[in-house]
Short mmCIF file of the C-alpha atoms (twelve columns), coordinates in Angstrom:
data_MODEL
# 
_entry.id   MODEL 
# 
loop_
_atom_site.group_PDB 
_atom_site.id 
_atom_site.type_symbol 
_atom_site.label_atom_id 
_atom_site.label_alt_id 
_atom_site.label_comp_id 
_atom_site.label_asym_id 
_atom_site.label_seq_id 
_atom_site.Cartn_x 
_atom_site.Cartn_y 
_atom_site.Cartn_z 
_atom_site.pdbx_PDB_model_num 
ATOM 1   C CA . VAL A 1   -167.156 220.183 211.077 1 
ATOM 2   C CA . ARG A 2   -168.074 221.168 215.284 1 
ATOM 3   C CA . ILE A 3   -164.908 220.574 217.709 1 
ATOM 4   C CA . ARG A 4   -164.763 220.072 220.778 1 
ATOM 5   C CA . VAL A 5   -162.128 223.185 221.414 1 
ATOM 6   C CA . ASP A 6   -159.228 222.419 223.894 1 
ATOM 7   C CA . ALA A 7   -156.803 225.478 223.290 1 
ATOM 8   C CA . ILE A 8   -156.573 228.465 221.619 1 
ATOM 9   C CA . GLY A 9   -153.841 230.184 219.913 1 
ATOM 10  C CA . LEU A 10  -154.178 233.743 219.620 1 
ATOM 11  C CA . ASN A 11  -152.798 235.996 216.420 1 
ATOM 12  C CA . ARG A 12  -152.524 239.378 216.093 1 
ATOM 13  C CA . ALA A 13  -154.963 239.645 213.646 1 
ATOM 14  C CA . GLU A 14  -157.502 238.968 216.009 1 
ATOM 15  C CA . ILE A 15  -156.678 242.799 217.988 1 
ATOM 16  C CA . LEU A 16  -156.385 244.505 214.152 1 
ATOM 17  C CA . PHE A 17  -160.421 242.845 213.834 1 
ATOM 18  C CA . ARG A 18  -161.833 243.899 216.948 1 
ATOM 19  C CA . SER A 19  -160.296 247.107 216.346 1 
ATOM 20  C CA . GLY A 20  -161.210 247.951 213.025 1 
ATOM 21  C CA . ARG A 21  -157.744 248.031 211.804 1 
ATOM 22  C CA . TYR A 22  -157.229 244.389 209.946 1 
ATOM 23  C CA . ILE A 23  -157.452 244.138 206.243 1 
ATOM 24  C CA . GLU A 24  -160.879 242.502 206.264 1 
ATOM 25  C CA . GLN A 25  -163.138 244.883 207.657 1 
ATOM 26  C CA . VAL A 26  -166.268 243.107 210.331 1 
ATOM 27  C CA . ARG A 27  -169.501 242.851 208.599 1 
ATOM 28  C CA . LYS A 28  -172.339 242.222 210.743 1 
ATOM 29  C CA . PHE A 29  -172.546 242.368 214.524 1 
ATOM 30  C CA . PRO A 30  -171.894 240.066 216.470 1 
ATOM 31  C CA . ALA A 31  -168.808 238.719 214.492 1 
ATOM 32  C CA . ARG A 32  -166.936 236.169 216.254 1 
ATOM 33  C CA . LEU A 33  -162.997 235.833 216.789 1 
ATOM 34  C CA . GLY A 34  -160.333 233.268 216.861 1 
ATOM 35  C CA . THR A 35  -159.216 231.429 213.580 1 
ATOM 36  C CA . GLU A 36  -156.863 228.900 215.220 1 
ATOM 37  C CA . ALA A 37  -157.450 226.010 217.370 1 
ATOM 38  C CA . ALA A 38  -156.608 222.688 218.699 1 
ATOM 39  C CA . GLY A 39  -159.167 220.531 219.540 1 
ATOM 40  C CA . VAL A 40  -161.168 216.901 218.850 1 
ATOM 41  C CA . ILE A 41  -164.269 216.610 216.383 1 
ATOM 42  C CA . GLU A 42  -167.535 215.752 217.722 1 
ATOM 43  C CA . ALA A 43  -169.452 216.060 215.172 1 
ATOM 44  C CA . ILE A 44  -169.038 215.821 210.863 1 
ATOM 45  C CA . GLY A 45  -171.249 217.815 208.382 1 
ATOM 46  C CA . GLU A 46  -173.054 216.223 205.347 1 
ATOM 47  C CA . GLY A 47  -170.433 215.243 202.811 1 
ATOM 48  C CA . VAL A 48  -167.300 215.509 204.639 1 
ATOM 49  C CA . THR A 49  -164.374 213.365 203.916 1 
ATOM 50  C CA . GLY A 50  -161.021 212.345 205.199 1 
ATOM 51  C CA . LEU A 51  -161.948 213.576 209.194 1 
ATOM 52  C CA . ARG A 52  -163.893 211.381 212.044 1 
ATOM 53  C CA . VAL A 53  -165.320 211.955 215.236 1 
ATOM 54  C CA . GLY A 54  -163.283 211.721 218.055 1 
ATOM 55  C CA . GLN A 55  -160.286 212.662 215.632 1 
ATOM 56  C CA . ALA A 56  -157.410 215.317 217.331 1 
ATOM 57  C CA . VAL A 57  -156.843 218.339 215.004 1 
ATOM 58  C CA . SER A 58  -156.071 221.303 214.410 1 
ATOM 59  C CA . THR A 59  -158.158 224.831 212.613 1 
ATOM 60  C CA . VAL A 60  -156.110 227.248 210.468 1 
ATOM 61  C CA . PRO A 61  -156.640 230.431 209.648 1 
ATOM 62  C CA . ALA A 62  -158.779 229.762 206.424 1 
ATOM 63  C CA . PHE A 63  -162.082 231.787 206.861 1 
ATOM 64  C CA . SER A 64  -163.225 234.937 207.774 1 
ATOM 65  C CA . GLN A 65  -164.240 235.738 211.336 1 
ATOM 66  C CA . ASN A 66  -167.181 237.319 210.136 1 
ATOM 67  C CA . ASP A 67  -168.213 233.837 209.739 1 
ATOM 68  C CA . TYR A 68  -166.817 231.517 211.708 1 
ATOM 69  C CA . GLY A 69  -165.088 231.907 215.083 1 
ATOM 70  C CA . VAL A 70  -163.130 229.470 218.171 1 
ATOM 71  C CA . TYR A 71  -163.231 231.683 220.728 1 
ATOM 72  C CA . ALA A 72  -165.432 229.096 222.645 1 
ATOM 73  C CA . GLU A 73  -165.631 225.516 224.313 1 
ATOM 74  C CA . GLN A 74  -167.059 224.677 221.192 1 
ATOM 75  C CA . ALA A 75  -166.506 225.851 217.443 1 
ATOM 76  C CA . ILE A 76  -168.163 225.002 213.879 1 
ATOM 77  C CA . VAL A 77  -165.479 225.771 211.450 1 
ATOM 78  C CA . PRO A 78  -165.037 224.833 207.475 1 
ATOM 79  C CA . ALA A 79  -163.420 221.562 206.867 1 
ATOM 80  C CA . ARG A 80  -161.071 222.766 204.332 1 
ATOM 81  C CA . ALA A 81  -160.026 225.015 207.664 1 
ATOM 82  C CA . VAL A 82  -159.212 221.222 209.829 1 
ATOM 83  C CA . LEU A 83  -156.280 219.984 209.819 1 
ATOM 84  C CA . PRO A 84  -155.442 216.122 211.685 1 
ATOM 85  C CA . ARG A 85  -152.908 216.934 214.502 1 
ATOM 86  C CA . PRO A 86  -149.948 214.908 214.181 1 
ATOM 87  C CA . GLU A 87  -149.360 211.855 216.681 1 
ATOM 88  C CA . GLY A 88  -147.376 213.194 219.817 1 
ATOM 89  C CA . VAL A 89  -148.684 217.177 219.091 1 
ATOM 90  C CA . GLY A 90  -151.049 218.058 222.761 1 
ATOM 91  C CA . ALA A 91  -154.094 220.707 222.252 1 
ATOM 92  C CA . VAL A 92  -151.323 223.547 223.482 1 
ATOM 93  C CA . GLU A 93  -148.881 222.864 220.817 1 
ATOM 94  C CA . GLY A 94  -151.425 221.891 218.205 1 
ATOM 95  C CA . ALA A 95  -152.978 225.524 218.692 1 
ATOM 96  C CA . ALA A 96  -149.322 227.060 218.075 1 
ATOM 97  C CA . VAL A 97  -147.657 225.836 215.427 1 
ATOM 98  C CA . TRP A 98  -150.044 226.152 211.871 1 
ATOM 99  C CA . MET A 99  -150.744 230.189 211.929 1 
ATOM 100 C CA . PRO A 100 -146.592 230.516 212.187 1 
ATOM 101 C CA . TYR A 101 -145.106 227.775 210.311 1 
ATOM 102 C CA . VAL A 102 -147.668 227.707 207.916 1 
ATOM 103 C CA . THR A 103 -147.186 231.572 207.265 1 
ATOM 104 C CA . ALA A 104 -143.092 231.429 206.978 1 
ATOM 105 C CA . TYR A 105 -143.663 228.285 204.956 1 
ATOM 106 C CA . GLY A 106 -145.629 229.297 202.888 1 
ATOM 107 C CA . ALA A 107 -144.398 232.579 201.923 1 
ATOM 108 C CA . LEU A 108 -140.588 232.321 201.814 1 
ATOM 109 C CA . VAL A 109 -140.926 228.534 200.020 1 
ATOM 110 C CA . GLU A 110 -143.834 228.312 198.329 1 
ATOM 111 C CA . VAL A 111 -143.876 232.376 197.159 1 
ATOM 112 C CA . GLY A 112 -140.069 232.723 197.792 1 
ATOM 113 C CA . GLY A 113 -138.245 229.820 196.922 1 
ATOM 114 C CA . MET A 114 -136.158 230.057 199.212 1 
ATOM 115 C CA . ARG A 115 -133.343 227.718 198.646 1 
ATOM 116 C CA . PRO A 116 -130.165 226.200 200.582 1 
ATOM 117 C CA . GLY A 117 -127.278 229.454 201.341 1 
ATOM 118 C CA . ASP A 118 -130.007 231.730 200.903 1 
ATOM 119 C CA . THR A 119 -129.989 234.554 203.484 1 
ATOM 120 C CA . VAL A 120 -133.398 235.516 205.092 1 
ATOM 121 C CA . VAL A 121 -133.063 238.696 207.146 1 
ATOM 122 C CA . LEU A 122 -136.073 238.268 209.993 1 
ATOM 123 C CA . THR A 123 -137.777 241.219 211.566 1 
ATOM 124 C CA . ALA A 124 -140.010 241.026 214.741 1 
ATOM 125 C CA . ALA A 125 -137.981 238.066 215.240 1 
ATOM 126 C CA . SER A 126 -139.241 237.231 218.517 1 
ATOM 127 C CA . SER A 127 -143.109 236.857 217.278 1 
ATOM 128 C CA . SER A 128 -144.435 233.475 216.901 1 
ATOM 129 C CA . VAL A 129 -143.471 233.912 212.745 1 
ATOM 130 C CA . GLY A 130 -140.460 235.470 213.135 1 
ATOM 131 C CA . LEU A 131 -139.539 232.191 215.438 1 
ATOM 132 C CA . ALA A 132 -141.097 230.038 213.076 1 
ATOM 133 C CA . ALA A 133 -139.361 231.709 210.135 1 
ATOM 134 C CA . ILE A 134 -135.531 230.784 211.776 1 
ATOM 135 C CA . GLN A 135 -136.558 227.251 211.836 1 
ATOM 136 C CA . VAL A 136 -137.927 227.084 208.709 1 
ATOM 137 C CA . ALA A 137 -134.758 228.454 207.392 1 
ATOM 138 C CA . ASP A 138 -132.820 226.366 209.198 1 
ATOM 139 C CA . ARG A 139 -134.685 223.355 207.602 1 
ATOM 140 C CA . ILE A 140 -134.146 224.255 204.164 1 
ATOM 141 C CA . GLY A 141 -130.159 225.564 204.718 1 
ATOM 142 C CA . ALA A 142 -130.876 229.263 204.377 1 
ATOM 143 C CA . THR A 143 -129.262 231.726 207.494 1 
ATOM 144 C CA . PRO A 144 -131.667 233.227 209.158 1 
ATOM 145 C CA . LEU A 145 -130.915 237.106 210.626 1 
ATOM 146 C CA . ALA A 146 -132.971 238.125 213.321 1 
ATOM 147 C CA . LEU A 147 -133.859 241.628 214.093 1 
ATOM 148 C CA . THR A 148 -135.089 242.359 217.552 1 
ATOM 149 C CA . ARG A 149 -135.710 246.195 218.758 1 
ATOM 150 C CA . THR A 150 -133.522 245.956 221.759 1 
ATOM 151 C CA . ALA A 151 -131.060 243.501 223.407 1 
ATOM 152 C CA . ALA A 152 -133.147 241.797 226.101 1 
ATOM 153 C CA . LYS A 153 -134.516 239.314 223.309 1 
ATOM 154 C CA . LYS A 154 -131.005 238.776 221.906 1 
ATOM 155 C CA . ASP A 155 -130.140 234.934 223.698 1 
ATOM 156 C CA . ALA A 156 -133.520 233.521 223.064 1 
ATOM 157 C CA . LEU A 157 -133.226 234.499 219.284 1 
ATOM 158 C CA . LEU A 158 -129.761 232.813 218.955 1 
ATOM 159 C CA . LYS A 159 -131.485 229.946 221.227 1 
ATOM 160 C CA . ALA A 160 -134.018 230.025 218.715 1 
ATOM 161 C CA . GLY A 161 -131.866 228.721 216.192 1 
ATOM 162 C CA . ALA A 162 -130.716 232.521 214.753 1 
ATOM 163 C CA . ALA A 163 -127.102 232.676 212.849 1 
ATOM 164 C CA . GLU A 164 -126.822 236.573 213.962 1 
ATOM 165 C CA . VAL A 165 -129.249 238.735 215.894 1 
ATOM 166 C CA . ILE A 166 -129.008 242.303 215.017 1 
ATOM 167 C CA . VAL A 167 -130.140 244.730 217.702 1 
ATOM 168 C CA . THR A 168 -131.833 247.706 215.847 1 
ATOM 169 C CA . GLU A 169 -131.887 250.621 217.772 1 
ATOM 170 C CA . SER A 170 -127.936 250.202 218.764 1 
ATOM 171 C CA . GLU A 171 -126.788 248.524 215.261 1 
ATOM 172 C CA . ASP A 172 -126.176 249.372 211.553 1 
ATOM 173 C CA . VAL A 173 -128.903 246.984 210.075 1 
ATOM 174 C CA . VAL A 174 -127.525 247.513 206.972 1 
ATOM 175 C CA . GLU A 175 -123.824 247.176 207.533 1 
ATOM 176 C CA . ARG A 176 -124.469 243.865 209.600 1 
ATOM 177 C CA . VAL A 177 -126.323 242.238 206.665 1 
ATOM 178 C CA . LEU A 178 -123.832 243.109 204.322 1 
ATOM 179 C CA . ALA A 179 -121.287 241.600 206.163 1 
ATOM 180 C CA . ALA A 180 -122.548 238.856 207.138 1 
ATOM 181 C CA . THR A 181 -122.956 237.954 203.669 1 
ATOM 182 C CA . GLY A 182 -119.945 239.015 202.341 1 
ATOM 183 C CA . GLY A 183 -121.425 242.083 200.842 1 
ATOM 184 C CA . ARG A 184 -123.578 240.230 198.612 1 
ATOM 185 C CA . GLY A 185 -126.966 241.205 200.476 1 
ATOM 186 C CA . ALA A 186 -130.023 239.334 201.911 1 
ATOM 187 C CA . GLU A 187 -131.952 237.153 199.316 1 
ATOM 188 C CA . PHE A 188 -134.980 237.956 201.452 1 
ATOM 189 C CA . VAL A 189 -136.382 240.000 204.027 1 
ATOM 190 C CA . PHE A 190 -139.502 238.655 205.730 1 
ATOM 191 C CA . ASP A 191 -141.054 241.912 207.257 1 
ATOM 192 C CA . ALA A 192 -144.082 242.001 209.794 1 
ATOM 193 C CA . VAL A 193 -143.577 246.201 210.528 1 
ATOM 194 C CA . ALA A 194 -143.357 247.377 206.690 1 
ATOM 195 C CA . GLY A 195 -143.529 251.243 206.948 1 
ATOM 196 C CA . PRO A 196 -140.789 253.671 206.365 1 
ATOM 197 C CA . GLY A 197 -138.594 251.353 207.649 1 
ATOM 198 C CA . VAL A 198 -138.516 249.151 204.287 1 
ATOM 199 C CA . ARG A 199 -136.252 252.253 202.744 1 
ATOM 200 C CA . GLU A 200 -132.941 250.757 204.717 1 
ATOM 201 C CA . LEU A 201 -134.227 247.543 204.924 1 
ATOM 202 C CA . GLY A 202 -133.971 247.872 200.881 1 
ATOM 203 C CA . LYS A 203 -130.478 248.477 200.870 1 
ATOM 204 C CA . ALA A 204 -129.874 245.293 202.601 1 
ATOM 205 C CA . VAL A 205 -131.289 243.357 199.705 1 
ATOM 206 C CA . ALA A 206 -128.844 240.829 197.554 1 
ATOM 207 C CA . ASP A 207 -129.712 241.882 193.895 1 
ATOM 208 C CA . GLU A 208 -132.819 240.206 192.284 1 
ATOM 209 C CA . GLY A 209 -133.469 239.842 196.397 1 
ATOM 210 C CA . MET A 210 -137.449 239.972 197.904 1 
ATOM 211 C CA . ILE A 211 -138.712 242.069 200.612 1 
ATOM 212 C CA . LEU A 212 -141.559 239.560 201.776 1 
ATOM 213 C CA . VAL A 213 -144.013 242.159 204.105 1 
ATOM 214 C CA . TYR A 214 -146.277 240.045 206.130 1 
ATOM 215 C CA . GLY A 215 -147.653 242.334 208.819 1 
ATOM 216 C CA . ALA A 216 -147.919 246.304 209.225 1 
ATOM 217 C CA . LEU A 217 -146.962 246.976 213.058 1 
ATOM 218 C CA . SER A 218 -145.854 249.882 212.060 1 
ATOM 219 C CA . GLY A 219 -148.964 251.529 211.056 1 
ATOM 220 C CA . GLU A 220 -146.992 253.910 208.379 1 
ATOM 221 C CA . PRO A 221 -147.275 254.048 204.686 1 
ATOM 222 C CA . THR A 222 -144.879 252.375 203.517 1 
ATOM 223 C CA . PRO A 223 -142.735 253.043 200.509 1 
ATOM 224 C CA . TYR A 224 -141.716 250.971 197.146 1 
ATOM 225 C CA . PRO A 225 -137.796 251.760 197.891 1 
ATOM 226 C CA . ALA A 226 -136.526 250.725 194.931 1 
ATOM 227 C CA . LEU A 227 -137.167 253.804 193.424 1 
ATOM 228 C CA . ASP A 228 -135.395 256.055 196.333 1 
ATOM 229 C CA . LEU A 229 -131.780 253.146 195.717 1 
ATOM 230 C CA . GLY A 230 -131.304 253.614 192.340 1 
ATOM 231 C CA . MET A 231 -133.890 250.747 191.035 1 
ATOM 232 C CA . PRO A 232 -131.967 247.828 191.631 1 
ATOM 233 C CA . ALA A 233 -134.036 244.689 191.032 1 
ATOM 234 C CA . LEU A 234 -135.732 244.462 194.095 1 
ATOM 235 C CA . THR A 235 -139.182 242.658 194.130 1 
ATOM 236 C CA . MET A 236 -141.430 243.966 197.110 1 
ATOM 237 C CA . ARG A 237 -144.540 242.250 197.366 1 
ATOM 238 C CA . THR A 238 -147.240 241.464 200.278 1 
ATOM 239 C CA . TYR A 239 -147.620 237.924 201.659 1 
ATOM 240 C CA . THR A 240 -150.843 236.499 203.934 1 
ATOM 241 C CA . LEU A 241 -151.471 233.215 205.217 1 
ATOM 242 C CA . HIS A 242 -154.437 232.866 203.526 1 
ATOM 243 C CA . GLU A 243 -152.415 232.699 200.090 1 
ATOM 244 C CA . THR A 244 -151.926 229.234 201.659 1 
ATOM 245 C CA . THR A 245 -154.322 228.227 203.425 1 
ATOM 246 C CA . ARG A 246 -157.599 228.960 200.950 1 
ATOM 247 C CA . ARG A 247 -155.520 226.882 197.985 1 
ATOM 248 C CA . PRO A 248 -156.449 223.129 198.546 1 
ATOM 249 C CA . GLU A 249 -152.673 222.469 196.887 1 
ATOM 250 C CA . ARG A 250 -150.503 224.528 199.026 1 
ATOM 251 C CA . LEU A 251 -152.145 223.803 201.817 1 
ATOM 252 C CA . ARG A 252 -151.464 219.953 201.469 1 
ATOM 253 C CA . ARG A 253 -147.635 221.143 200.540 1 
ATOM 254 C CA . ALA A 254 -147.410 222.816 203.494 1 
ATOM 255 C CA . HIS A 255 -148.677 220.273 206.401 1 
ATOM 256 C CA . ALA A 256 -146.812 217.648 204.881 1 
ATOM 257 C CA . PHE A 257 -143.629 219.890 205.390 1 
ATOM 258 C CA . VAL A 258 -144.734 221.674 208.998 1 
ATOM 259 C CA . ALA A 259 -145.655 217.969 210.261 1 
ATOM 260 C CA . SER A 260 -142.506 216.429 209.295 1 
ATOM 261 C CA . GLY A 261 -140.536 218.934 211.001 1 
ATOM 262 C CA . LEU A 262 -142.768 218.236 214.330 1 
ATOM 263 C CA . ARG A 263 -142.000 214.490 213.952 1 
ATOM 264 C CA . SER A 264 -138.326 214.803 212.814 1 
ATOM 265 C CA . GLY A 265 -137.866 217.351 216.251 1 
ATOM 266 C CA . ALA A 266 -137.124 220.150 213.921 1 
ATOM 267 C CA . PHE A 267 -139.719 222.199 214.754 1 
ATOM 268 C CA . ARG A 268 -140.601 223.190 218.329 1 
ATOM 269 C CA . PRO A 269 -143.278 225.819 218.432 1 
ATOM 270 C CA . VAL A 270 -142.361 228.077 221.449 1 
ATOM 271 C CA . VAL A 271 -145.262 229.002 223.947 1 
ATOM 272 C CA . ASP A 272 -144.997 232.218 225.839 1 
ATOM 273 C CA . ARG A 273 -147.895 231.665 227.546 1 
ATOM 274 C CA . THR A 274 -151.144 230.174 228.609 1 
ATOM 275 C CA . PHE A 275 -154.291 231.961 229.682 1 
ATOM 276 C CA . GLY A 276 -157.792 230.004 230.701 1 
ATOM 277 C CA . LEU A 277 -160.622 231.134 228.332 1 
ATOM 278 C CA . ASP A 278 -162.368 232.894 231.350 1 
ATOM 279 C CA . GLU A 279 -158.784 235.007 231.133 1 
ATOM 280 C CA . ILE A 280 -159.828 236.098 227.527 1 
ATOM 281 C CA . VAL A 281 -159.006 239.905 228.565 1 
ATOM 282 C CA . GLU A 282 -156.303 239.365 229.616 1 
ATOM 283 C CA . ALA A 283 -154.544 237.533 227.155 1 
ATOM 284 C CA . HIS A 284 -155.246 240.218 224.852 1 
ATOM 285 C CA . ARG A 285 -153.818 242.606 226.354 1 
ATOM 286 C CA . TYR A 286 -150.677 240.368 227.189 1 
ATOM 287 C CA . LEU A 287 -150.402 239.848 223.817 1 
ATOM 288 C CA . GLU A 288 -150.863 243.988 222.941 1 
ATOM 289 C CA . SER A 289 -148.083 244.633 225.443 1 
ATOM 290 C CA . ASN A 290 -145.406 243.041 222.956 1 
ATOM 291 C CA . ALA A 291 -143.558 241.205 226.151 1 
ATOM 292 C CA . GLN A 292 -144.063 237.767 224.690 1 
ATOM 293 C CA . ILE A 293 -141.297 235.734 222.891 1 
ATOM 294 C CA . GLY A 294 -143.854 233.320 220.737 1 
ATOM 295 C CA . LYS A 295 -147.035 232.337 220.844 1 
ATOM 296 C CA . ILE A 296 -150.214 233.176 223.569 1 
ATOM 297 C CA . VAL A 297 -152.488 230.288 223.847 1 
ATOM 298 C CA . VAL A 298 -155.673 230.070 225.524 1 
ATOM 299 C CA . THR A 299 -157.207 226.780 227.196 1 
ATOM 300 C CA . VAL A 300 -160.428 225.894 227.459 1 
ATOM 301 C CA . ALA A 301 -161.468 223.603 230.316 1 
ATOM 302 C CA . HIS A 302 -164.693 220.834 230.066 1 
# 
């Protein structure tokens, strides 16, 4: 499918890919950048069904940046990575919604089986995925506990729907989580940081609970904490968005879940700031600063 790109959602994966620190290495030069965009279909390849020229769509990260990229005015992408954009969702929102919400839904609901009454601890809670996970938990009937390093983003996280915010530089995370759950611990930890901090997080997990690691912001080796904690029934596994986006049935369910949340108003993508495509370098520098709350979107003038 060829798309006229109107807006591009930036993701940390692009920084990691271009700097050689991503889970997938650059295999060829020039490789491309970008997996998440919103725009309008201009042309359709042979055999493609269910999509039409002129349709407003978004792309989801379902391909390698070695093969495709959306940092462009026009982009060719696989049809399997293209989703119809729900009515009323503009280009900027359409470039900000799918990676965060499908990541949170795929990990917590599809893989984890999160249910009403569960508690989920969210590291890097002010990221676009963290904010989406707050809203996904709220919609399911689970309780989101947001972790943030300093108090600077506390009010924004409470406004976003977090039941409680734990400031990690000044508060005892384990103590706060146990207090919030009546001593039970959290059924889920949704962790973007990894590294040695999982030892402490493991102490806050309920019996038969799960740590889902979806990022490695710490850049440090990550131990399996249960061995040091007396071997409780603790599951720890990694999760990537591709587990959902590259499996058609899972993506179909994720699309239905997110689209219905957008229609009802339960899901409200948070866009921190927009840049023009000619400011892509500045946009990446801002993404690397970690100053943002939510998504950074690049708009494309035509």
